[in-house]
Short mmCIF file of C-alpha atoms and ligand atoms in Angstrom, two decimals:
data_model
loop_
_atom_site.label_atom_id
_atom_site.label_comp_id
_atom_site.label_asym_id
_atom_site.label_seq_id
_atom_site.Cartn_x
_atom_site.Cartn_y
_atom_site.Cartn_z
CA MET A 1 3.09 -0.29 31.64
CA LYS A 2 5.96 1.80 30.35
CA VAL A 3 4.65 4.84 28.57
CA SER A 4 7.31 7.50 28.23
CA HIS A 5 7.55 10.97 26.64
CA VAL A 6 5.51 13.98 27.61
CA ALA A 7 2.57 13.59 29.93
CA ALA A 8 -0.06 14.42 27.34
CA THR A 9 1.22 11.67 25.11
CA ALA A 10 1.19 9.15 27.93
CA VAL A 11 -2.39 9.99 28.77
CA LEU A 12 -3.36 9.69 25.13
CA ALA A 13 -1.66 6.34 24.70
CA ALA A 14 -3.26 4.97 27.86
CA ALA A 15 -6.68 6.22 26.86
CA THR A 16 -6.22 4.66 23.47
CA LEU A 17 -5.37 1.30 24.98
CA TYR A 18 -8.72 1.18 26.72
CA SER A 19 -10.62 2.44 23.71
CA VAL A 20 -9.34 -0.33 21.42
CA LEU A 21 -9.52 -3.17 23.93
CA PRO A 22 -13.01 -4.44 23.03
CA ALA A 23 -12.22 -4.38 19.32
CA ALA A 24 -9.03 -6.36 19.73
CA ALA A 25 -10.65 -8.86 22.08
CA GLY A 26 -13.57 -9.30 19.70
CA SER A 27 -11.45 -10.31 16.72
CA PRO A 28 -13.25 -12.73 14.40
CA GLU A 29 -10.24 -15.04 14.34
CA PRO A 30 -9.61 -16.50 17.76
CA GLY A 31 -6.12 -17.73 16.97
CA ARG A 32 -4.80 -14.50 15.63
CA HIS A 33 -4.42 -12.33 18.69
CA HIS A 34 -3.13 -13.97 21.82
CA HIS A 35 -4.65 -12.08 24.65
CA HIS A 36 -2.74 -12.08 27.91
CA PRO A 37 -4.65 -9.63 30.08
CA HIS A 38 -2.16 -9.49 32.94
CA ARG A 39 1.07 -8.99 31.05
CA PRO A 40 2.31 -5.39 31.07
CA VAL A 41 2.62 -3.87 27.61
CA ASP A 42 5.69 -1.83 26.66
CA VAL A 43 4.05 0.49 24.17
CA ASP A 44 7.08 2.55 23.21
CA GLN A 45 8.71 0.24 20.70
CA PRO A 46 9.16 0.40 16.93
CA LEU A 47 6.04 -0.56 15.03
CA ARG A 48 7.61 -3.66 13.50
CA ASP A 49 8.49 -5.00 16.96
CA LEU A 50 5.02 -4.31 18.33
CA ALA A 51 3.42 -6.04 15.36
CA GLY A 52 5.64 -9.08 15.83
CA ARG A 53 4.83 -11.93 13.51
CA GLN A 54 1.12 -11.38 13.12
CA LEU A 55 1.27 -8.44 10.70
CA LEU A 56 3.80 -6.96 8.30
CA VAL A 57 4.01 -3.22 8.91
CA GLY A 58 5.30 -1.40 5.87
CA THR A 59 6.12 1.97 4.44
CA ALA A 60 6.50 3.42 0.99
CA VAL A 61 10.12 4.45 0.50
CA ASP A 62 11.10 7.60 -1.37
CA HIS A 63 14.30 6.49 -3.10
CA ALA A 64 15.77 10.00 -3.30
CA ALA A 65 15.23 10.58 0.42
CA TYR A 66 16.55 7.12 1.21
CA THR A 67 19.74 7.92 -0.65
CA ALA A 68 20.25 11.42 0.74
CA ASP A 69 18.95 11.34 4.32
CA ALA A 70 20.61 9.01 6.85
CA GLU A 71 18.00 9.63 9.53
CA TYR A 72 15.23 8.69 7.10
CA ARG A 73 17.10 5.55 6.09
CA GLU A 74 17.62 4.54 9.70
CA ARG A 75 13.90 4.98 10.45
CA VAL A 76 12.89 2.88 7.46
CA HIS A 77 15.07 0.07 8.80
CA THR A 78 14.10 0.17 12.46
CA GLU A 79 10.41 0.93 12.21
CA PHE A 80 9.09 -1.33 9.43
CA SER A 81 9.09 -4.99 8.42
CA SER A 82 8.02 -4.37 4.82
CA ILE A 83 8.78 -1.73 2.21
CA THR A 84 7.18 -0.57 -1.03
CA ALA A 85 9.08 1.51 -3.58
CA GLU A 86 7.07 4.74 -3.78
CA ASN A 87 8.05 5.31 -7.41
CA VAL A 88 11.10 3.40 -8.57
CA MET A 89 9.37 0.17 -9.65
CA LYS A 90 6.92 2.07 -11.86
CA TRP A 91 7.13 1.72 -15.61
CA GLU A 92 8.37 5.25 -16.41
CA VAL A 93 11.30 4.66 -14.07
CA VAL A 94 12.24 1.11 -15.09
CA GLU A 95 11.96 1.64 -18.86
CA PRO A 96 12.48 5.36 -19.54
CA VAL A 97 13.72 4.60 -23.05
CA ARG A 98 12.04 1.87 -25.03
CA GLY A 99 13.89 -1.41 -24.61
CA GLU A 100 16.35 -0.01 -22.04
CA ARG A 101 15.49 -1.35 -18.63
CA ASP A 102 16.85 0.24 -15.49
CA TYR A 103 16.16 -1.48 -12.20
CA ALA A 104 19.13 0.11 -10.42
CA ALA A 105 17.19 2.22 -7.91
CA ALA A 106 14.70 -0.54 -7.15
CA ASP A 107 17.54 -3.04 -6.78
CA GLU A 108 19.13 -0.82 -4.13
CA LEU A 109 15.92 -0.77 -2.10
CA VAL A 110 15.38 -4.51 -2.46
CA ALA A 111 18.97 -5.29 -1.42
CA ALA A 112 18.72 -2.98 1.60
CA ALA A 113 15.43 -4.59 2.60
CA LYS A 114 17.05 -7.99 2.53
CA ARG A 115 19.94 -6.82 4.70
CA ASN A 116 17.45 -5.46 7.21
CA GLY A 117 15.18 -8.47 7.35
CA GLN A 118 12.36 -6.70 5.53
CA ARG A 119 9.94 -8.02 2.92
CA VAL A 120 9.14 -6.09 -0.27
CA ARG A 121 5.74 -5.28 -1.85
CA GLY A 122 5.97 -4.69 -5.58
CA HIS A 123 4.23 -1.57 -6.90
CA THR A 124 2.96 -1.43 -9.61
CA LEU A 125 2.82 -3.23 -12.98
CA VAL A 126 -0.25 -1.90 -14.82
CA TRP A 127 -1.44 1.63 -14.12
CA HIS A 128 -2.58 4.62 -16.15
CA ASN A 129 -0.10 6.98 -14.45
CA GLN A 130 3.68 7.07 -14.69
CA VAL A 131 3.66 5.21 -17.99
CA PRO A 132 6.74 6.12 -20.07
CA ALA A 133 6.30 8.96 -22.57
CA TRP A 134 7.57 6.82 -25.47
CA LEU A 135 4.63 4.51 -24.89
CA THR A 136 1.81 7.05 -24.52
CA GLU A 137 3.16 9.09 -27.43
CA GLY A 138 3.60 5.98 -29.56
CA VAL A 139 -0.02 4.97 -28.98
CA GLU A 140 -1.30 8.50 -29.61
CA SER A 141 0.54 8.88 -32.89
CA GLY A 142 -0.61 5.46 -34.07
CA GLU A 143 2.95 4.22 -34.28
CA ILE A 144 2.14 1.52 -31.71
CA ASP A 145 -1.03 -0.42 -32.61
CA ARG A 146 -3.06 -2.55 -30.19
CA HIS A 147 -1.43 -5.76 -31.19
CA GLU A 148 2.01 -4.38 -30.54
CA LEU A 149 0.82 -2.70 -27.33
CA ARG A 150 -0.34 -5.99 -25.90
CA GLY A 151 3.09 -7.46 -26.59
CA ILE A 152 4.76 -4.47 -24.98
CA LEU A 153 2.63 -4.84 -21.84
CA ARG A 154 3.36 -8.56 -21.66
CA ARG A 155 7.07 -7.99 -22.02
CA HIS A 156 7.04 -5.28 -19.34
CA ILE A 157 5.28 -7.51 -16.83
CA VAL A 158 7.29 -10.63 -17.54
CA ASP A 159 10.54 -8.69 -17.48
CA GLU A 160 9.96 -6.84 -14.23
CA VAL A 161 8.40 -9.72 -12.32
CA SER A 162 11.17 -12.07 -13.46
CA HIS A 163 13.81 -9.55 -12.48
CA PHE A 164 12.57 -9.55 -8.89
CA ARG A 165 11.46 -13.19 -8.77
CA GLY A 166 11.64 -14.63 -5.27
CA ARG A 167 12.19 -11.22 -3.69
CA ILE A 168 8.68 -9.74 -3.80
CA TYR A 169 5.97 -11.24 -1.59
CA GLU A 170 3.05 -9.27 -3.03
CA TRP A 171 2.69 -7.44 -6.34
CA ASP A 172 0.14 -4.73 -7.10
CA VAL A 173 -0.47 -6.13 -10.56
CA VAL A 174 -3.34 -3.92 -11.69
CA ASN A 175 -3.67 -0.55 -9.97
CA GLU A 176 -6.77 1.69 -9.97
CA ALA A 177 -8.66 -0.13 -12.74
CA ILE A 178 -12.15 0.92 -11.59
CA ASP A 179 -13.58 4.45 -11.29
CA ASP A 180 -15.65 5.89 -8.44
CA GLU A 181 -18.91 4.96 -10.21
CA GLY A 182 -17.87 1.33 -10.31
CA ASN A 183 -17.09 1.13 -14.04
CA LEU A 184 -13.83 -0.09 -15.51
CA ARG A 185 -11.72 3.06 -15.63
CA ASP A 186 -11.32 4.67 -19.02
CA THR A 187 -7.59 4.22 -19.52
CA LEU A 188 -5.18 3.57 -22.34
CA TRP A 189 -5.28 -0.11 -21.39
CA LEU A 190 -9.05 -0.47 -21.50
CA ARG A 191 -9.38 1.57 -24.70
CA GLU A 192 -6.69 -0.24 -26.61
CA LEU A 193 -6.81 -3.77 -25.19
CA GLY A 194 -10.35 -4.16 -23.85
CA PRO A 195 -11.28 -5.51 -20.39
CA GLY A 196 -9.23 -8.68 -20.95
CA TYR A 197 -6.03 -6.80 -20.12
CA ILE A 198 -6.69 -7.39 -16.41
CA ALA A 199 -6.78 -11.20 -16.63
CA ASP A 200 -3.83 -11.15 -19.04
CA ALA A 201 -1.73 -9.09 -16.63
CA PHE A 202 -2.33 -11.50 -13.74
CA ARG A 203 -1.59 -14.55 -15.89
CA TRP A 204 1.66 -13.09 -17.21
CA ALA A 205 2.79 -12.04 -13.72
CA HIS A 206 1.97 -15.44 -12.26
CA ARG A 207 4.00 -17.27 -14.87
CA ALA A 208 6.98 -15.02 -14.16
CA ASP A 209 6.88 -15.58 -10.38
CA PRO A 210 4.50 -18.33 -9.31
CA LYS A 211 5.11 -17.70 -5.60
CA ALA A 212 4.34 -13.98 -5.48
CA LYS A 213 0.85 -13.05 -4.29
CA LEU A 214 -0.87 -10.96 -6.93
CA PHE A 215 -3.13 -8.05 -5.95
CA LEU A 216 -5.78 -5.75 -7.28
CA ASN A 217 -5.22 -2.36 -5.64
CA ASP A 218 -7.21 0.88 -5.49
CA TYR A 219 -8.28 3.89 -3.42
CA ASN A 220 -11.79 4.58 -2.07
CA VAL A 221 -12.40 0.87 -1.56
CA GLU A 222 -11.80 0.56 2.18
CA GLY A 223 -15.50 0.48 3.04
CA LEU A 224 -18.68 -0.65 1.33
CA SER A 225 -19.39 1.38 -1.82
CA ALA A 226 -20.29 1.12 -5.49
CA LYS A 227 -16.56 1.00 -6.17
CA SER A 228 -15.75 -1.80 -3.73
CA ASP A 229 -18.87 -3.67 -4.92
CA ALA A 230 -17.49 -3.48 -8.46
CA TYR A 231 -14.17 -4.87 -7.24
CA TYR A 232 -15.96 -7.69 -5.49
CA ARG A 233 -17.71 -8.63 -8.75
CA LEU A 234 -14.49 -8.29 -10.73
CA ALA A 235 -12.56 -10.48 -8.29
CA ARG A 236 -15.32 -13.10 -8.35
CA GLU A 237 -15.34 -13.17 -12.16
CA LEU A 238 -11.56 -13.40 -12.38
CA LEU A 239 -11.50 -16.29 -9.92
CA ALA A 240 -14.32 -18.06 -11.78
CA ASP A 241 -12.14 -17.80 -14.90
CA ARG A 242 -9.24 -19.31 -12.93
CA VAL A 243 -7.20 -16.12 -13.17
CA PRO A 244 -4.36 -16.13 -10.59
CA VAL A 245 -5.50 -13.21 -8.44
CA HIS A 246 -4.60 -13.65 -4.77
CA GLY A 247 -5.30 -10.40 -3.02
CA PHE A 248 -7.28 -7.21 -2.70
CA GLY A 249 -5.48 -4.06 -1.57
CA ALA A 250 -7.19 -0.96 -0.24
CA GLN A 251 -4.83 1.99 -0.48
CA GLY A 252 -6.21 3.93 2.49
CA HIS A 253 -5.70 7.53 1.40
CA TYR A 254 -7.88 9.39 3.85
CA GLY A 255 -8.49 13.04 4.72
CA VAL A 256 -9.53 14.36 8.12
CA GLN A 257 -12.07 16.64 6.42
CA TYR A 258 -13.86 13.70 4.74
CA GLY A 259 -14.26 11.33 7.68
CA PHE A 260 -13.43 7.63 7.85
CA HIS A 261 -15.01 4.23 7.58
CA SER A 262 -15.33 2.41 10.88
CA ALA A 263 -13.03 -0.51 11.60
CA ALA A 264 -16.10 -2.76 11.55
CA GLU A 265 -17.10 -1.63 8.06
CA ILE A 266 -13.58 -2.10 6.73
CA ALA A 267 -13.47 -5.60 8.24
CA LYS A 268 -16.86 -6.37 6.75
CA ASN A 269 -15.69 -5.26 3.31
CA PHE A 270 -12.39 -7.15 3.57
CA GLY A 271 -14.30 -10.17 4.85
CA ARG A 272 -16.27 -10.59 1.64
CA PHE A 273 -13.06 -10.63 -0.42
CA GLU A 274 -11.55 -13.10 2.04
CA ALA A 275 -14.62 -15.30 1.64
CA LEU A 276 -13.72 -15.54 -2.05
CA GLY A 277 -10.36 -16.95 -0.99
CA LEU A 278 -8.35 -13.73 -1.33
CA ARG A 279 -6.00 -12.15 1.14
CA THR A 280 -6.39 -8.44 1.86
CA ALA A 281 -4.04 -5.58 2.70
CA VAL A 282 -3.94 -1.89 3.45
CA THR A 283 -1.33 -0.73 0.99
CA GLU A 284 -0.92 3.08 1.10
CA ALA A 285 -2.29 4.46 4.37
CA ASP A 286 -2.09 8.18 4.98
CA VAL A 287 -4.47 10.74 6.46
CA ARG A 288 -4.06 14.27 5.17
CA MET A 289 -5.55 17.47 6.55
CA VAL A 290 -6.12 21.08 5.61
CA MET A 291 -3.15 23.08 6.87
CA PRO A 292 -2.23 24.37 9.35
CA THR A 293 -2.40 21.47 11.77
CA ASP A 294 -3.96 21.78 15.20
CA ASN A 295 -4.52 19.34 18.04
CA VAL A 296 -8.08 18.54 17.02
CA LYS A 297 -7.05 17.64 13.46
CA LEU A 298 -4.08 15.62 14.69
CA GLN A 299 -6.35 13.68 17.02
CA ALA A 300 -8.84 13.07 14.21
CA GLN A 301 -5.96 11.90 12.04
CA ALA A 302 -4.96 9.38 14.70
CA GLN A 303 -8.54 8.05 14.68
CA GLY A 304 -8.48 7.69 10.88
CA PHE A 305 -5.26 5.67 10.97
CA SER A 306 -6.65 3.71 13.90
CA ALA A 307 -9.80 2.68 12.02
CA LEU A 308 -7.70 1.47 9.09
CA LEU A 309 -5.34 -0.51 11.28
CA GLN A 310 -8.09 -1.99 13.43
CA GLY A 311 -10.10 -2.83 10.31
CA CYS A 312 -7.10 -4.79 9.06
CA LEU A 313 -6.53 -6.49 12.42
CA LEU A 314 -10.20 -7.45 12.64
CA SER A 315 -9.89 -9.18 9.25
CA ARG A 316 -8.81 -12.78 9.05
CA ARG A 317 -6.36 -12.44 6.16
CA CYS A 318 -5.17 -8.84 6.21
CA GLU A 319 -1.51 -9.70 6.57
CA SER A 320 0.23 -6.48 5.59
CA PHE A 321 -0.41 -2.85 6.48
CA THR A 322 1.65 -0.28 4.61
CA PHE A 323 1.89 3.46 5.29
CA TRP A 324 2.42 5.71 2.25
CA GLY A 325 5.45 7.34 3.82
CA PHE A 326 6.01 7.93 7.53
CA THR A 327 7.30 11.49 7.88
CA ASP A 328 5.88 14.83 6.83
CA ARG A 329 9.39 15.72 5.68
CA TYR A 330 8.71 13.63 2.57
CA SER A 331 5.15 13.15 1.41
CA TRP A 332 3.36 13.30 -1.91
CA VAL A 333 0.39 15.15 -0.36
CA PRO A 334 1.45 18.85 -0.37
CA GLY A 335 2.47 18.52 -4.02
CA TRP A 336 -0.90 17.11 -5.04
CA PHE A 337 -3.50 18.81 -2.83
CA GLU A 338 -3.07 22.52 -2.47
CA GLY A 339 -3.18 23.67 1.13
CA GLU A 340 -3.13 20.13 2.54
CA GLY A 341 -0.41 18.11 4.21
CA ALA A 342 0.82 16.57 7.46
CA ALA A 343 -0.52 13.20 6.27
CA THR A 344 1.94 10.87 8.01
CA LEU A 345 2.82 9.53 11.47
CA LEU A 346 5.88 11.66 12.19
CA ASP A 347 6.34 15.39 11.73
CA GLU A 348 9.04 16.97 9.57
CA SER A 349 11.64 16.46 12.35
CA PHE A 350 10.66 12.80 12.76
CA GLN A 351 8.85 13.57 16.02
CA PRO A 352 5.89 11.30 16.76
CA LYS A 353 2.43 12.73 16.21
CA PRO A 354 -0.64 11.39 18.06
CA ALA A 355 -1.20 9.03 15.12
CA TYR A 356 2.13 7.31 15.75
CA ARG A 357 1.28 6.77 19.44
CA GLU A 358 -2.08 5.41 18.38
CA MET A 359 -0.45 2.90 16.01
CA GLN A 360 1.87 1.79 18.83
CA ALA A 361 -1.02 1.33 21.22
CA VAL A 362 -3.19 -0.63 18.79
CA LEU A 363 -0.33 -2.92 17.74
CA ALA A 364 0.80 -3.44 21.34
CA LEU A 365 -2.66 -4.62 22.30
CA ALA A 366 -3.14 -6.78 19.26
CA GLY A 367 0.20 -8.49 19.82
CA ARG A 368 -0.44 -9.45 23.44
O1 G3I B 401 10.97 11.54 -11.89
C1 G3I B 401 10.95 12.95 -11.76
C2 G3I B 401 12.25 13.40 -11.28
O2 G3I B 401 13.24 13.06 -12.19
C3 G3I B 401 12.18 14.92 -11.02
O3 G3I B 401 13.35 15.31 -10.37
C4 G3I B 401 10.97 15.27 -10.14
C5 G3I B 401 10.79 16.75 -9.98
O4 G3I B 401 9.46 17.06 -9.71
O5 G3I B 401 9.82 14.75 -10.70
C6 G3I B 401 9.97 13.35 -10.70
O6 G3I B 401 8.84 12.56 -10.78
C7 G3I B 401 7.86 12.71 -9.77
C8 G3I B 401 7.80 11.46 -8.91
O7 G3I B 401 6.68 11.50 -8.05
C9 G3I B 401 9.05 11.28 -8.07
O8 G3I B 401 9.18 12.32 -7.16
C10 G3I B 401 6.56 12.91 -10.50
O9 G3I B 401 6.58 14.15 -11.14
C11 G3I B 401 5.40 12.83 -9.56
O10 G3I B 401 4.23 12.80 -10.34
C12 G3I B 401 5.47 11.56 -8.74
O11 G3I B 401 4.36 11.52 -7.85
C13 G3I B 401 4.03 10.24 -7.37
C14 G3I B 401 2.61 9.89 -7.77
O12 G3I B 401 2.27 8.62 -7.25
C15 G3I B 401 2.47 9.89 -9.28
O13 G3I B 401 1.24 9.45 -9.69
C16 G3I B 401 4.12 10.23 -5.87
O14 G3I B 401 5.47 10.45 -5.47
C17 G3I B 401 3.62 8.91 -5.30
O15 G3I B 401 3.53 8.99 -3.91
C18 G3I B 401 2.24 8.61 -5.85
O16 G3I B 401 1.85 7.34 -5.38
C19 G3I B 401 0.54 6.89 -5.75
C20 G3I B 401 0.60 5.39 -5.86
O17 G3I B 401 1.62 5.00 -6.74
C21 G3I B 401 -0.75 4.82 -6.31
N1 G3I B 401 -1.82 5.27 -5.46
C22 G3I B 401 -1.89 6.71 -5.23
C23 G3I B 401 -0.55 7.24 -4.74
C24 G3I B 401 -0.63 8.70 -4.40
O18 G3I B 401 -0.90 9.44 -5.56
#
C-alpha cells in the first residue's frame, strides 16, 4: 500500500481503511463494489480516479475563483468528474434584467467541463433565493400577477433547460421546497402559484430536455426526519401523478457541532426513495466548524464527510456525490455563519485536511 505524506496522515489513512472495510464489504448491492482483498490500494490519487466509474465525484465551482485562480482551476479539473455551478446558473445571474438572458459564465464552466471529461449538474431552476430583483419587486408591487408569474416561471425553465440541453445530466429542478417542520415552504412560488408549481416545474423541464434526470433537492434531509418524511410523501404523490421526477438530492451541509447521521441511516433514507424508483445523490457536501480549527474538530469533520460518502456508497442508486467547494480559500460558510468556517476538504493553501485523506481512503476501498 502506498500511503505518502507525513507519518500522522499515513497512520490516519491506514486506520481509516480498516474502519470502513466492513461497511464497504456489506454493501446492499453485490455488483456495485468489486472487492479484491489481495490487491494493494494506492490511496494517494485524485478523488475522481479513486472513484472510477462507480460514482461521479463533483464539486461546486465558484466562477470568479475559476476565472482568477489557476491553481483552483487546475484542482477542479484533476480532482473531480462532475461540476455544479455554485451560483452562475441561478435565475438572478442568468436573467438580471427582464427578458435579457446571460448564460456566458455558465457556458464557460460547461465548455471547460466538456474539455476535461467532466459531467455537469444543473443548479437550480426554482428556488426562493437568488431570484432577480425585477421579479420579486414586480410581484410585490402587483405589477406581475399570478397568471403572468406562472408564464414567467415556465419561460425561465424552458429557456434555461433548452439552452443546456444534452449537456446537463441532472438538474436540481425544485430546491428547498419544504421547511424543517415538513410543510411546503412559504415562498413566493407557493403563495402565488399554489402547490402545483412543483409538478409544473418538473413537466416543463422534462419537455425541454427529456434525457436530463430531474431532482428534488434540499438540506436537512440526509437522515430520517419529519422533513425527509415529507419529501418521501411528496415524491410518491408526484410519481403517482406521473410527474417526471427522477431523483432526490440531499445537500449534506453539516456542522461538527451538530453531529451527523450514520451512514446506515442515510442509506436507509435513500433506500426508501430508491424503492419509489428514484435515483439519489449527495449534492452539496460540506462540514463546517466553529473557528479556530483544531485536530479534534478536523477529525470529527472527516467523520462527517465519511458518513455522507459511505451512506451514498451503501445506497443502490446514489450515483453522484458533490462537495460544495473543495478549498477553504473559497467557501460560502464564513460569509453566512459568523465565527464558523473550514468546511471543505483542503485548507486555504490547498493542503489536504484529514477529511480529504478520509475521502481518498473510502473511495479507494469502494473501488477495489
Ligand atoms: O453577485 C454578486 C456579485 O456581483 C458581488 O460582487 C458579490 C459581493 O458580495 O455578491 C454577489 O453575489 C453573491 C453570490 O453568492 C456570489 O458570490 C451573493 O451576495 C451571495 O448571497 C451568494 O451566496 C450564495 C448562496 O447560495 C446564496 O443563497 C453562495 O455563494 C452559495 O454557495 C449558496 O449555495 C446554496 C445553494 O445554492 C443551495 N443550498 C444551500 C447553499 C448554501 O447556502
